[in-house]
Coordinates of C-alpha atoms and ligand atoms in Angstrom, one line a residue:
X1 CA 170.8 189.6 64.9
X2 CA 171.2 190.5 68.5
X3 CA 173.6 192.7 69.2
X4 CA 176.8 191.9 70.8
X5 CA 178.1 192.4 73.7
X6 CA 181.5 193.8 73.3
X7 CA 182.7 194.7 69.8
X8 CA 186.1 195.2 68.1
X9 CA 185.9 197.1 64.4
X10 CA 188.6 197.8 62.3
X11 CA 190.8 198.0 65.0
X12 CA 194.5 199.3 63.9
X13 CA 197.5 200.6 65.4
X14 CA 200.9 201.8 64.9
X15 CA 203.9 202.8 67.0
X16 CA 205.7 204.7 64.7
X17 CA 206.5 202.7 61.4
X18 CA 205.9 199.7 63.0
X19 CA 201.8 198.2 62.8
X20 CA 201.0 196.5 65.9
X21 CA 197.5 195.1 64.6
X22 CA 196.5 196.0 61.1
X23 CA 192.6 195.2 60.9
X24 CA 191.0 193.5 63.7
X25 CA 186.9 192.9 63.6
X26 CA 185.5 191.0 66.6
X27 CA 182.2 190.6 68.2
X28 CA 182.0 188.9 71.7
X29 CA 178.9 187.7 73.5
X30 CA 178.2 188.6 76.6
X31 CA 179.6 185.5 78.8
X32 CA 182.0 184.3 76.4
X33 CA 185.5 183.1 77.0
X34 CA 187.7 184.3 74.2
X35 CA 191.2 183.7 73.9
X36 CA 193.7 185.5 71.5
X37 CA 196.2 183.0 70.4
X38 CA 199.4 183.8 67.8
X39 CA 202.9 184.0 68.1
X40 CA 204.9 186.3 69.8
X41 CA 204.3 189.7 68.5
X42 CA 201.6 188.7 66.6
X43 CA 199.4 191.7 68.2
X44 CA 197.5 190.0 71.0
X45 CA 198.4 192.4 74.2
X46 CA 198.2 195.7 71.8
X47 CA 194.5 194.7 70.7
X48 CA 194.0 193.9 74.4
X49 CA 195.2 197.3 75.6
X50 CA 192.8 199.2 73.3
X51 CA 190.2 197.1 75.3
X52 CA 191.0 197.9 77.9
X53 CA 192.3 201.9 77.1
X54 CA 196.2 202.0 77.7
X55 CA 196.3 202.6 74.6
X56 CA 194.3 204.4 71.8
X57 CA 193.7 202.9 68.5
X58 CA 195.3 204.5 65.5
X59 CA 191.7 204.0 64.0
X60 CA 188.8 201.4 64.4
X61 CA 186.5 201.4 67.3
X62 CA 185.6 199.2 70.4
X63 CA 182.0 199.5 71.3
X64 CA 180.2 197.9 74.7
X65 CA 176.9 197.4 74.2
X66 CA 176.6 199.5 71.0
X67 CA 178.6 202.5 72.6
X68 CA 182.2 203.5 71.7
X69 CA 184.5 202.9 75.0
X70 CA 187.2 205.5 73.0
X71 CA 185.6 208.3 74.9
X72 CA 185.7 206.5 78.3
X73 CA 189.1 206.9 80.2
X74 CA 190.5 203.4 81.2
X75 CA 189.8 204.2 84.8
X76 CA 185.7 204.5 84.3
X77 CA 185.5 201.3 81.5
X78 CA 184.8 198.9 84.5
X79 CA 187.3 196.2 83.3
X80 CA 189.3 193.6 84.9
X81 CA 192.6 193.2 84.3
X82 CA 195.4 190.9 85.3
X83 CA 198.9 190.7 84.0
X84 CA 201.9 188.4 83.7
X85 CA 203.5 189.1 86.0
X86 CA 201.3 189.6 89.5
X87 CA 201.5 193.1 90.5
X88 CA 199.8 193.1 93.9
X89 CA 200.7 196.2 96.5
X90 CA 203.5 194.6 98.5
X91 CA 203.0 196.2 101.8
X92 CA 199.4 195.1 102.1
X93 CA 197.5 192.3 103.3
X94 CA 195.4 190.0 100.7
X95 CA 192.8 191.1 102.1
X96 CA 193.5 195.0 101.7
X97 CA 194.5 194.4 97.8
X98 CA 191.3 192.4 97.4
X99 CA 189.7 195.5 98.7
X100 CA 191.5 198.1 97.1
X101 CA 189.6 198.2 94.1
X102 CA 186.3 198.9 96.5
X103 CA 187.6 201.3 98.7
X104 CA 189.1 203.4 95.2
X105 CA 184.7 203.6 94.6
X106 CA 184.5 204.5 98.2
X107 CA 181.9 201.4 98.3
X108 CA 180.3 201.3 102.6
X109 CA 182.7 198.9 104.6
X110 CA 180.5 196.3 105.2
X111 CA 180.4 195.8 101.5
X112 CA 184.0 195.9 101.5
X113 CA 184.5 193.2 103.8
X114 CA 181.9 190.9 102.6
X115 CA 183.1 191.4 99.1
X116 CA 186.7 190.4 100.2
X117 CA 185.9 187.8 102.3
X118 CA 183.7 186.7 98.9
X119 CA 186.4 186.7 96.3
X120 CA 188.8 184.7 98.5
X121 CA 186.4 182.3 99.3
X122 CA 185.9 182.2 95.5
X123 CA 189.7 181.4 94.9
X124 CA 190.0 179.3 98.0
X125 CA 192.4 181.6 100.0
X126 CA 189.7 182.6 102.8
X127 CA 193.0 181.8 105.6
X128 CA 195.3 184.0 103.3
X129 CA 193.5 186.8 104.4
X130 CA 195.5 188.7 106.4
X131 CA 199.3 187.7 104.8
X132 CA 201.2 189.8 103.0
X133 CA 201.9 189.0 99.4
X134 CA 205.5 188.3 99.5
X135 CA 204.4 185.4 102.0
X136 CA 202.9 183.2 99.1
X137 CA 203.5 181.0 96.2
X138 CA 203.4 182.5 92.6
X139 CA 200.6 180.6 92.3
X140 CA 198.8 182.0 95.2
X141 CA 199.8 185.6 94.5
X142 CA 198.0 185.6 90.8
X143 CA 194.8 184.1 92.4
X144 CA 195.0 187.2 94.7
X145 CA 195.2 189.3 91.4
X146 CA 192.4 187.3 90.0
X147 CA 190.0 187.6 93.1
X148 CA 191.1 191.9 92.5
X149 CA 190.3 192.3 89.8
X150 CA 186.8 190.6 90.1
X151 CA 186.0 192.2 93.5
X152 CA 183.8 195.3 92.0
X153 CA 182.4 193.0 89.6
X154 CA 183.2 193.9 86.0
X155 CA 181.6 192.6 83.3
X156 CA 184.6 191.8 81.3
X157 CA 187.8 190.5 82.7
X158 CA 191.3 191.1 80.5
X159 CA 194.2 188.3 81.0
X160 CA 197.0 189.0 79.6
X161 CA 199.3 185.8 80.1
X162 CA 198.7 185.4 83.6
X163 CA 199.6 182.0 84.4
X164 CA 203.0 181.8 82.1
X165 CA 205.2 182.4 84.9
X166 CA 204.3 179.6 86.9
X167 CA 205.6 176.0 86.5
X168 CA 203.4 173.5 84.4
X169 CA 201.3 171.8 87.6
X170 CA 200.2 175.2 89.5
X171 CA 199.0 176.2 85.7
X172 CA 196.7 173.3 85.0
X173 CA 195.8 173.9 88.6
X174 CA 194.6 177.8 88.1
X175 CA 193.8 176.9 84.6
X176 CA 190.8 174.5 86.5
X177 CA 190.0 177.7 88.8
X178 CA 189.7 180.4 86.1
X179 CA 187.6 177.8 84.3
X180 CA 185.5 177.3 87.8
X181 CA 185.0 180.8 88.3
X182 CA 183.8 181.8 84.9
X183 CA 181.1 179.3 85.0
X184 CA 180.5 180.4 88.2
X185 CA 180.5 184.3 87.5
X186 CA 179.3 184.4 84.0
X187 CA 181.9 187.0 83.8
X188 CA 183.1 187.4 79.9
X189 CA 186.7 186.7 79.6
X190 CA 189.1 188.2 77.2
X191 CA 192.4 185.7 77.9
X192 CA 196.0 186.1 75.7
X193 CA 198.2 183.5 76.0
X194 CA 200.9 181.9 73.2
X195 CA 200.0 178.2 74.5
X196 CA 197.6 176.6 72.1
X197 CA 196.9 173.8 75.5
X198 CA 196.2 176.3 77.9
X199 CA 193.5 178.2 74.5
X200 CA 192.5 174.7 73.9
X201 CA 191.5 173.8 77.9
X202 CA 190.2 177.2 78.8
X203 CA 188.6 178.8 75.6
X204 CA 184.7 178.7 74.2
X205 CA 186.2 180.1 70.8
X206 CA 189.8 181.0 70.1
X207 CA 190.9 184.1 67.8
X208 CA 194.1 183.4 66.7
X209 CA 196.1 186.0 66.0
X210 CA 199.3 185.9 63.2
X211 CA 200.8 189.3 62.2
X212 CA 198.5 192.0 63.5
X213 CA 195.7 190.2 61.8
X214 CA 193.4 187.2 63.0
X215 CA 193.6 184.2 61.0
X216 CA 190.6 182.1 62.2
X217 CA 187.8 182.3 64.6
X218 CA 186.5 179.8 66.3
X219 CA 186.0 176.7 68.8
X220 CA 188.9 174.3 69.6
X221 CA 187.8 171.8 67.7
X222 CA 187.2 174.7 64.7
X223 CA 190.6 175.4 64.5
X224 CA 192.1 171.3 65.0
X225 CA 189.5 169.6 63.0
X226 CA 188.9 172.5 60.3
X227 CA 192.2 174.2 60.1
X228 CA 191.4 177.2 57.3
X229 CA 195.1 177.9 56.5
X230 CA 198.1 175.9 56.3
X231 CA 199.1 178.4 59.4
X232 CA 196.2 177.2 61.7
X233 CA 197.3 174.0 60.6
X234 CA 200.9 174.4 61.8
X235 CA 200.0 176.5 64.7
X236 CA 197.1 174.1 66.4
X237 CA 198.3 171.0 67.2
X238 CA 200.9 168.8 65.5
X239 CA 200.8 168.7 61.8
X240 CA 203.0 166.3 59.2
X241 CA 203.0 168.5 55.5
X242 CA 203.5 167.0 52.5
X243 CA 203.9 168.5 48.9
X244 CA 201.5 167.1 46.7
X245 CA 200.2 168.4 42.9
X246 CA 196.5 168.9 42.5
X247 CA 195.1 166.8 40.2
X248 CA 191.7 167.6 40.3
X249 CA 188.4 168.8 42.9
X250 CA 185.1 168.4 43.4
X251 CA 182.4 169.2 45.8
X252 CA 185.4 170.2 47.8
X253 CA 187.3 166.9 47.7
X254 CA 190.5 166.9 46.2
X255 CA 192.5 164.1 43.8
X256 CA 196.3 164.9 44.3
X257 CA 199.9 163.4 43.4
X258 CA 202.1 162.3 45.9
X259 CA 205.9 163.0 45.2
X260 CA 206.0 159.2 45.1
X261 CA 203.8 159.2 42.2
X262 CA 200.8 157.6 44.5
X263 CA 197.2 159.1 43.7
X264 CA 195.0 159.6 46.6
X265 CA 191.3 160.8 46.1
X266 CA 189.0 162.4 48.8
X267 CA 191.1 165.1 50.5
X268 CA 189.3 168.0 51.3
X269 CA 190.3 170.9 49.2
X270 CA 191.3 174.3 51.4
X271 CA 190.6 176.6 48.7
X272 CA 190.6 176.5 44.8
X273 CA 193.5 174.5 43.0
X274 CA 194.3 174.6 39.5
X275 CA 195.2 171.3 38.0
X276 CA 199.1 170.4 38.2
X277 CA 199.2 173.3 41.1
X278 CA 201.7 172.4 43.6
X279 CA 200.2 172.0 47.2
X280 CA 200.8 170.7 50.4
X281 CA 198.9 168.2 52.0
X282 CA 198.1 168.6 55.8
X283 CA 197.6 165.2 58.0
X284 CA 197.9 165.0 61.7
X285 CA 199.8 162.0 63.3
X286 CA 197.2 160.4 64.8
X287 CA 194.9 160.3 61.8
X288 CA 197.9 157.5 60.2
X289 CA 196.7 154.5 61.0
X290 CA 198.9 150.7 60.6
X291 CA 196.3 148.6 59.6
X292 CA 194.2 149.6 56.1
X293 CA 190.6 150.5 56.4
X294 CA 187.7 150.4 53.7
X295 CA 188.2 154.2 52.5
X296 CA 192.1 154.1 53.5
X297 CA 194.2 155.8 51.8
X298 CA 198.2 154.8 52.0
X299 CA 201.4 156.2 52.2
X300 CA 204.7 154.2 51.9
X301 CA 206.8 155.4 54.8
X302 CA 210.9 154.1 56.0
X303 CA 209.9 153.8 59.3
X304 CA 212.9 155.7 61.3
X305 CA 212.1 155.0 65.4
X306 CA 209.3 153.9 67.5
X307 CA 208.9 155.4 71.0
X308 CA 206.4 154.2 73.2
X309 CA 204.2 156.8 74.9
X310 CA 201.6 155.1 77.0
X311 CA 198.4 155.7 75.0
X312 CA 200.0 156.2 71.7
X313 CA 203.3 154.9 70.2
X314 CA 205.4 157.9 68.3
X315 CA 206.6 156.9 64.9
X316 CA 209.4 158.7 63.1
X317 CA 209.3 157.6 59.4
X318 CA 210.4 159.2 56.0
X319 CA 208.6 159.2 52.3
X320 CA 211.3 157.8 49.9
X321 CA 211.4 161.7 48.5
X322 CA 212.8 162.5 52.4
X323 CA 209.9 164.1 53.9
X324 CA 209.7 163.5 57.6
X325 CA 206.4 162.4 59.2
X326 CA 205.0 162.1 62.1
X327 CA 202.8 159.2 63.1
X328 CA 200.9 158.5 66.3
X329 CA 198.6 155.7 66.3
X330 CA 197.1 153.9 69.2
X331 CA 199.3 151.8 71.5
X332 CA 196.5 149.1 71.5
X333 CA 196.1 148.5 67.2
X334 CA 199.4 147.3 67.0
X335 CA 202.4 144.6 68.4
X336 CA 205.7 146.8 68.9
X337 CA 207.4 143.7 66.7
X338 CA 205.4 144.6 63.8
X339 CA 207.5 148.3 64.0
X340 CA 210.9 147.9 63.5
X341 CA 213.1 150.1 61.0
X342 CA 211.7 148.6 57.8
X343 CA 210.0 150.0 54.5
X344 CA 206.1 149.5 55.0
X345 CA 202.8 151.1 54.0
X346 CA 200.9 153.9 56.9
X347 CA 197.2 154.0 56.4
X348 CA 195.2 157.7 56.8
X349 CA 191.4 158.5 56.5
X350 CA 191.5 161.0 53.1
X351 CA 188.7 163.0 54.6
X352 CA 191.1 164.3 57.9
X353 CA 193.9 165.1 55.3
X354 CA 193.6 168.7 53.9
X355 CA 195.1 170.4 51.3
X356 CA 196.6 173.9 50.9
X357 CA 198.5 176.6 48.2
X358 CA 202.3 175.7 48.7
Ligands
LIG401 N1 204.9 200.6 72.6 C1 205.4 200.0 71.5 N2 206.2 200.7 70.7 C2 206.6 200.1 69.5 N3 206.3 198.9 69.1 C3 205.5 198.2 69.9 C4 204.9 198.7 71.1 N4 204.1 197.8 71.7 C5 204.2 196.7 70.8 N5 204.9 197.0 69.7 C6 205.2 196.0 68.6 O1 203.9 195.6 68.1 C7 204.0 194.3 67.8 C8 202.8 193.5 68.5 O2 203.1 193.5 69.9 P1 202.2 192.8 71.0 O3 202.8 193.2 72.3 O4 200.8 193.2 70.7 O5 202.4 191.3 70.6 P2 201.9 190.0 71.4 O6 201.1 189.2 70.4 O7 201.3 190.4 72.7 O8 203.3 189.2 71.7 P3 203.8 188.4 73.0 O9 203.2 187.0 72.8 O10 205.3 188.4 72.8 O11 203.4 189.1 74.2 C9 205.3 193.8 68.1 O12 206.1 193.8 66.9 C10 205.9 194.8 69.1 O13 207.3 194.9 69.0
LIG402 MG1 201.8 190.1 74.7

């Protein structure tokens, strides 16, 4: 195997009695955009900091290139960082914060300004230059941050929730720049954030993060279409969760009671189930379907609402046994006459249903 680029082992730390991150094990290719999802508290900026040396593991390692970085004060580790909240130096120009990183490493002046006039060009403030940063939008200021802490070049760049205070439109919009300017940098990106859209749009894989621990590694489509816990499940996307009893697996696929008493066959099985084991059966809303397909399997819903939603129509319907679900099918498969409150049968594909220890 080739070795990695950047590698997290057996990271822990504690602040006291309280463990921050318990055992984290990562390896990150050079180039790669990783970003730790989880919940608040979950661990994401405390394994970030030991990245980036504010703060030193209570054991573990993080190696660059096959060499511990423990060793290497924060200053001399050559990382980007930007923050939350933007913390550019107030009382000078964009153009002097873009440079202040350079002129810290004494780099010649004419490198200095053709570096700065560089990274603004590269996050399209090239007439920004010479404002100061209380002069700009939020937006404005954390692309100033961002062209900073690229302007000497680091091979890895930290984020640590930069975009969450800014509203929802300038966020897709920097989302699309950060995006732009890995591709364009190849610099490898180490992103936090606590909004599965923004890990979805921006990430090659996704570590998500749940109680100082990571639950699952992977792409976006890893984690949505092949959900290893019940907690992925919940966390990615919207999930409906149904208790079912196992009947029986094979081959992975899974036989299972519903609490109506209806047998459906073909789910796939999350794990090892012991016949009459409670469970919960995982199915997103838009794998329900209205009409009923060769390999179908059905659900008897009350159907409670129906919203229309452009694309998709929003169903809000209850099992007999009170279980609410969540059902979003195409706008186009059906005729909104067909929907009103009334007892019918929802269709789902068995295969994108999953099933998991209660
Ligand atoms: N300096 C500290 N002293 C004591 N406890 C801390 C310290 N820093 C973090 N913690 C605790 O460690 C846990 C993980 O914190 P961390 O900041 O890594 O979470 P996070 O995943 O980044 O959360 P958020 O999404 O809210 O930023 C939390 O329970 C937090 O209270
Ligand atoms: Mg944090």
């Amino acid at each position: 195997m080739t070795q990695p680029f950047l590698s997290i082992r057996n990271l822990r730390k504690a602040f006291g009695a309280i463990t921050a991150v318990h055992d984290v094990t990562l390896d990150i290719p050079k180039g790669e955009f990783l970003t730790f999802l989880g919940p608040s508290g979950s661990g994401k900026s405390t394994t970030l900091y030991a990245i980036a040396g504010f703060q030193d593991p209570s054991s573990g390692d993080v190696e660059l290139e096959g060499r511990s970085l423990l060793a290497v004060p924060s200053h001399r580790r050559n990382i980007g960082m930007v923050f939350q909240r933007y913390t550019l130096f107030p009382h000078l120009t964009v153009a002097e914060n873009v440079a202040f990183p350079l002129r810290v490493r004494r780099r010649p002046e004419a490198e200095v300004k053709k570096k700065v006039a560089d990274m603004l060009a590269l996050v399209r403030l090239e007439s920004f230059a010479q404002r100061l940063p209380g002069a700009l939008s939020g937006g404005q200021q954390q692309r100033v941050a961002l062209a900073r802490a690229l302007a000497y070049d680091p091979p890895i760049l930290l984020m640590d929730e930069p975009l969450s205070a800014l509203d929802k439109k300038l966020r897709e919009e920097i989302q699309g720049e950060i995006r732009r300017i890995h591709r364009e940098t190849g610099v490898t990106i180490l992103y936090v954030t606590h909004d599965q859209e923004e890990a979805l749009h921006l990430s090659d894989r996704i570590a998500l993060f749940r109680d100082g621990r990571i639950e699952q590694t992977g792409s976006g489509e890893d984690l949505y279409l092949r959900p290893a816990t019940d907690f992925v499940a919940g966390f990615i996307g919207n999930s409906n969760f149904l208790a079912a009893e196992h009947l029986d697996t094979k081959d992975g696929t899974a036989t299972i009671r519903l609490a109506d008493g209806s047998v459906v066959s073909g789910v796939r099985a999350n794990g090892t189930f012991g016949k009459g084991q409670k469970t919960r059966l995982m199915i997103r809303p838009e794998a329900f379907g209205m009409v009923r397909r060769p390999a179908s399997a059905e659900l008897n819903v009350e159907i409670v609402d129906v919203a229309f939603y452009g694309e998709r129509r929003r169903i809000v319907a209850r099992t007999a046994g009170g279980e609410g679900v969540d059902i979003r099918p195409t706008s186009a498969a059906m005729q909104l006459q067909d929907l009103t409150p009334c007892s019918r049968q929802v269709f789902f594909d068995p295969t994108a249903a999953f099933l998991f220890p209660a």
